C-alpha cells in the first residue's frame, strides 16, 4: 500500500500503466488510485507458460472485469512475459 500511494501521488502528467495478476492487487491499486482522483491504465498479466507470474489465460477475463469495476482503473489489455523466448532469432 505504501508504494501504491506513492504511485498515486505522481504528477498527473506522468503516464503510467501497471500490470496486475490478482484480485488483491487490483483492490489495493484501486484504493490508492481512488484516493488520488486520477485514472491509471491496467494490464492483466497472463502466464505465458513459465509459471513465474500471471494468471492462466482462462482467468484473464474475470480479472479484466474486476479492473473495469473500479472508476480509477482502465483496462488497457493483456501483458505476458516469457523470459525463455527473449533474444531468440
mmCIF file with all atom_site columns, C-alpha atoms in Angstrom:
data_model
loop_
_atom_site.group_PDB
_atom_site.id
_atom_site.type_symbol
_atom_site.label_atom_id
_atom_site.label_alt_id
_atom_site.label_comp_id
_atom_site.label_asym_id
_atom_site.label_entity_id
_atom_site.label_seq_id
_atom_site.pdbx_PDB_ins_code
_atom_site.Cartn_x
_atom_site.Cartn_y
_atom_site.Cartn_z
_atom_site.occupancy
_atom_site.B_iso_or_equiv
_atom_site.pdbx_formal_charge
_atom_site.auth_seq_id
_atom_site.auth_comp_id
_atom_site.auth_asym_id
_atom_site.auth_atom_id
_atom_site.pdbx_PDB_model_num
ATOM 1  C CA . UNK A 1 1  ? 0.000   0.000   0.000   1.00 0.00 ? 1  UNK A CA 1
ATOM 2  C CA . UNK A 1 2  ? 2.826   2.493   0.710   1.00 0.00 ? 2  UNK A CA 1
ATOM 3  C CA . UNK A 1 3  ? 4.327   2.034   -2.755  1.00 0.00 ? 3  UNK A CA 1
ATOM 4  C CA . UNK A 1 4  ? 0.911   2.298   -4.383  1.00 0.00 ? 4  UNK A CA 1
ATOM 5  C CA . UNK A 1 5  ? 0.248   5.538   -2.501  1.00 0.00 ? 5  UNK A CA 1
ATOM 6  C CA . UNK A 1 6  ? 3.474   6.935   -3.951  1.00 0.00 ? 6  UNK A CA 1
ATOM 7  C CA . UNK A 1 7  ? 2.397   5.807   -7.430  1.00 0.00 ? 7  UNK A CA 1
ATOM 8  C CA . UNK A 1 8  ? -0.969  7.512   -6.988  1.00 0.00 ? 8  UNK A CA 1
ATOM 9  C CA . UNK A 1 9  ? 0.768   10.716  -5.856  1.00 0.00 ? 9  UNK A CA 1
ATOM 10 C CA . UNK A 1 10 ? 2.806   11.058  -9.065  1.00 0.00 ? 10 UNK A CA 1
ATOM 11 C CA . UNK A 1 11 ? 2.030   14.202  -11.059 1.00 0.00 ? 11 UNK A CA 1
ATOM 12 C CA . UNK A 1 12 ? -0.998  13.845  -13.334 1.00 0.00 ? 12 UNK A CA 1
ATOM 13 C CA . UNK A 1 13 ? 1.113   14.427  -16.466 1.00 0.00 ? 13 UNK A CA 1
ATOM 14 C CA . UNK A 1 14 ? 3.023   11.191  -15.767 1.00 0.00 ? 14 UNK A CA 1
ATOM 15 C CA . UNK A 1 15 ? 1.532   8.441   -17.915 1.00 0.00 ? 15 UNK A CA 1
ATOM 16 C CA . UNK A 1 16 ? 1.683   5.181   -16.039 1.00 0.00 ? 16 UNK A CA 1
ATOM 17 C CA . UNK A 1 17 ? 0.419   1.643   -16.599 1.00 0.00 ? 17 UNK A CA 1
ATOM 18 C CA . UNK A 1 18 ? 0.547   -1.239  -14.155 1.00 0.00 ? 18 UNK A CA 1
ATOM 19 C CA . UNK A 1 19 ? 0.156   -4.987  -14.670 1.00 0.00 ? 19 UNK A CA 1
ATOM 20 C CA . UNK A 1 20 ? -1.899  -6.994  -12.174 1.00 0.00 ? 20 UNK A CA 1
ATOM 21 C CA . UNK A 1 21 ? -2.375  -10.717 -11.668 1.00 0.00 ? 21 UNK A CA 1
ATOM 22 C CA . UNK A 1 22 ? -4.652  -10.973 -8.640  1.00 0.00 ? 22 UNK A CA 1
ATOM 23 C CA . UNK A 1 23 ? -7.866  -9.581  -7.202  1.00 0.00 ? 23 UNK A CA 1
ATOM 24 C CA . UNK A 1 24 ? -5.922  -8.445  -4.134  1.00 0.00 ? 24 UNK A CA 1
ATOM 25 C CA . UNK A 1 25 ? -3.563  -6.424  -6.344  1.00 0.00 ? 25 UNK A CA 1
ATOM 26 C CA . UNK A 1 26 ? -6.492  -4.843  -8.154  1.00 0.00 ? 26 UNK A CA 1
ATOM 27 C CA . UNK A 1 27 ? -8.247  -3.908  -4.915  1.00 0.00 ? 27 UNK A CA 1
ATOM 28 C CA . UNK A 1 28 ? -5.105  -2.361  -3.420  1.00 0.00 ? 28 UNK A CA 1
ATOM 29 C CA . UNK A 1 29 ? -4.363  -0.441  -6.603  1.00 0.00 ? 29 UNK A CA 1
ATOM 30 C CA . UNK A 1 30 ? -7.959  0.757   -6.878  1.00 0.00 ? 30 UNK A CA 1
ATOM 31 C CA . UNK A 1 31 ? -7.926  2.050   -3.286  1.00 0.00 ? 31 UNK A CA 1
ATOM 32 C CA . UNK A 1 32 ? -4.724  4.017   -3.828  1.00 0.00 ? 32 UNK A CA 1
ATOM 33 C CA . UNK A 1 33 ? -5.825  5.446   -7.162  1.00 0.00 ? 33 UNK A CA 1
ATOM 34 C CA . UNK A 1 34 ? -9.327  6.295   -5.910  1.00 0.00 ? 34 UNK A CA 1
ATOM 35 C CA . UNK A 1 35 ? -7.827  8.363   -3.101  1.00 0.00 ? 35 UNK A CA 1
ATOM 36 C CA . UNK A 1 36 ? -5.816  10.344  -5.673  1.00 0.00 ? 36 UNK A CA 1
ATOM 37 C CA . UNK A 1 37 ? -8.732  11.068  -8.009  1.00 0.00 ? 37 UNK A CA 1
ATOM 38 C CA . UNK A 1 38 ? -6.768  10.057  -11.102 1.00 0.00 ? 38 UNK A CA 1
ATOM 39 C CA . UNK A 1 39 ? -7.079  7.211   -13.592 1.00 0.00 ? 39 UNK A CA 1
ATOM 40 C CA . UNK A 1 40 ? -4.474  4.611   -14.483 1.00 0.00 ? 40 UNK A CA 1
ATOM 41 C CA . UNK A 1 41 ? -4.166  2.048   -17.261 1.00 0.00 ? 41 UNK A CA 1
ATOM 42 C CA . UNK A 1 42 ? -4.104  -1.545  -16.042 1.00 0.00 ? 42 UNK A CA 1
ATOM 43 C CA . UNK A 1 43 ? -2.925  -4.633  -17.891 1.00 0.00 ? 43 UNK A CA 1
ATOM 44 C CA . UNK A 1 44 ? -3.895  -8.124  -16.779 1.00 0.00 ? 44 UNK A CA 1
ATOM 45 C CA . UNK A 1 45 ? -0.811  -10.305 -16.757 1.00 0.00 ? 45 UNK A CA 1
ATOM 46 C CA . UNK A 1 46 ? -1.206  -13.828 -18.102 1.00 0.00 ? 46 UNK A CA 1
ATOM 47 C CA . UNK A 1 47 ? 1.119   -16.763 -17.565 1.00 0.00 ? 47 UNK A CA 1
ATOM 48 C CA . UNK A 1 48 ? 2.942   -17.411 -20.842 1.00 0.00 ? 48 UNK A CA 1
ATOM 49 C CA . UNK A 1 49 ? 3.967   -20.910 -19.803 1.00 0.00 ? 49 UNK A CA 1
ATOM 50 C CA . UNK A 1 50 ? 6.806   -20.405 -17.349 1.00 0.00 ? 50 UNK A CA 1
ATOM 51 C CA . UNK A 1 51 ? 4.698   -20.457 -14.198 1.00 0.00 ? 51 UNK A CA 1
ATOM 52 C CA . UNK A 1 52 ? 6.533   -17.363 -12.976 1.00 0.00 ? 52 UNK A CA 1
ATOM 53 C CA . UNK A 1 53 ? 3.887   -14.694 -12.941 1.00 0.00 ? 53 UNK A CA 1
ATOM 54 C CA . UNK A 1 54 ? 0.453   -14.012 -14.294 1.00 0.00 ? 54 UNK A CA 1
ATOM 55 C CA . UNK A 1 55 ? -2.801  -15.915 -14.266 1.00 0.00 ? 55 UNK A CA 1
ATOM 56 C CA . UNK A 1 56 ? -3.856  -18.720 -16.579 1.00 0.00 ? 56 UNK A CA 1
ATOM 57 C CA . UNK A 1 57 ? -5.363  -17.238 -19.744 1.00 0.00 ? 57 UNK A CA 1
ATOM 58 C CA . UNK A 1 58 ? -8.766  -18.691 -18.815 1.00 0.00 ? 58 UNK A CA 1
ATOM 59 C CA . UNK A 1 59 ? -8.837  -16.426 -15.720 1.00 0.00 ? 59 UNK A CA 1
ATOM 60 C CA . UNK A 1 60 ? -7.862  -13.206 -17.502 1.00 0.00 ? 60 UNK A CA 1
ATOM 61 C CA . UNK A 1 61 ? -11.434 -12.218 -18.343 1.00 0.00 ? 61 UNK A CA 1
ATOM 62 C CA . UNK A 1 62 ? -12.522 -12.381 -14.711 1.00 0.00 ? 62 UNK A CA 1
ATOM 63 C CA . UNK A 1 63 ? -9.629  -10.129 -13.675 1.00 0.00 ? 63 UNK A CA 1
ATOM 64 C CA . UNK A 1 64 ? -10.385 -7.707  -16.515 1.00 0.00 ? 64 UNK A CA 1
ATOM 65 C CA . UNK A 1 65 ? -13.961 -7.423  -15.206 1.00 0.00 ? 65 UNK A CA 1
ATOM 66 C CA . UNK A 1 66 ? -12.565 -6.665  -11.740 1.00 0.00 ? 66 UNK A CA 1
ATOM 67 C CA . UNK A 1 67 ? -10.431 -3.894  -13.227 1.00 0.00 ? 67 UNK A CA 1
ATOM 68 C CA . UNK A 1 68 ? -13.321 -2.196  -15.063 1.00 0.00 ? 68 UNK A CA 1
ATOM 69 C CA . UNK A 1 69 ? -15.452 -2.341  -11.910 1.00 0.00 ? 69 UNK A CA 1
ATOM 70 C CA . UNK A 1 70 ? -13.304 0.488   -10.477 1.00 0.00 ? 70 UNK A CA 1
ATOM 71 C CA . UNK A 1 71 ? -13.673 4.081   -11.667 1.00 0.00 ? 71 UNK A CA 1
ATOM 72 C CA . UNK A 1 72 ? -9.980  4.936   -11.427 1.00 0.00 ? 72 UNK A CA 1
ATOM 73 C CA . UNK A 1 73 ? -8.786  1.876   -13.324 1.00 0.00 ? 73 UNK A CA 1
ATOM 74 C CA . UNK A 1 74 ? -8.947  1.473   -17.099 1.00 0.00 ? 74 UNK A CA 1
ATOM 75 C CA . UNK A 1 75 ? -8.416  -1.964  -18.640 1.00 0.00 ? 75 UNK A CA 1
ATOM 76 C CA . UNK A 1 76 ? -5.641  -1.478  -21.201 1.00 0.00 ? 76 UNK A CA 1
ATOM 77 C CA . UNK A 1 77 ? -5.119  -5.060  -22.380 1.00 0.00 ? 77 UNK A CA 1
ATOM 78 C CA . UNK A 1 78 ? -3.114  -8.165  -21.614 1.00 0.00 ? 78 UNK A CA 1
ATOM 79 C CA . UNK A 1 79 ? 0.566   -8.476  -20.712 1.00 0.00 ? 79 UNK A CA 1
ATOM 80 C CA . UNK A 1 80 ? 2.717   -11.592 -20.828 1.00 0.00 ? 80 UNK A CA 1
ATOM 81 C CA . UNK A 1 81 ? 6.380   -12.311 -20.216 1.00 0.00 ? 81 UNK A CA 1
ATOM 82 C CA . UNK A 1 82 ? 8.250   -15.366 -21.401 1.00 0.00 ? 82 UNK A CA 1
ATOM 83 C CA . UNK A 1 83 ? 11.909  -14.917 -20.481 1.00 0.00 ? 83 UNK A CA 1
ATOM 84 C CA . UNK A 1 84 ? 12.977  -18.070 -22.281 1.00 0.00 ? 84 UNK A CA 1
ATOM 85 C CA . UNK A 1 85 ? 11.817  -16.588 -25.568 1.00 0.00 ? 85 UNK A CA 1
ATOM 86 C CA . UNK A 1 86 ? 13.887  -13.430 -25.268 1.00 0.00 ? 86 UNK A CA 1
ATOM 87 C CA . UNK A 1 87 ? 16.667  -12.722 -27.712 1.00 0.00 ? 87 UNK A CA 1
ATOM 88 C CA . UNK A 1 88 ? 15.833  -15.678 -29.924 1.00 0.00 ? 88 UNK A CA 1
ATOM 89 C CA . UNK A 1 89 ? 16.190  -15.186 -33.646 1.00 0.00 ? 89 UNK A CA 1
#
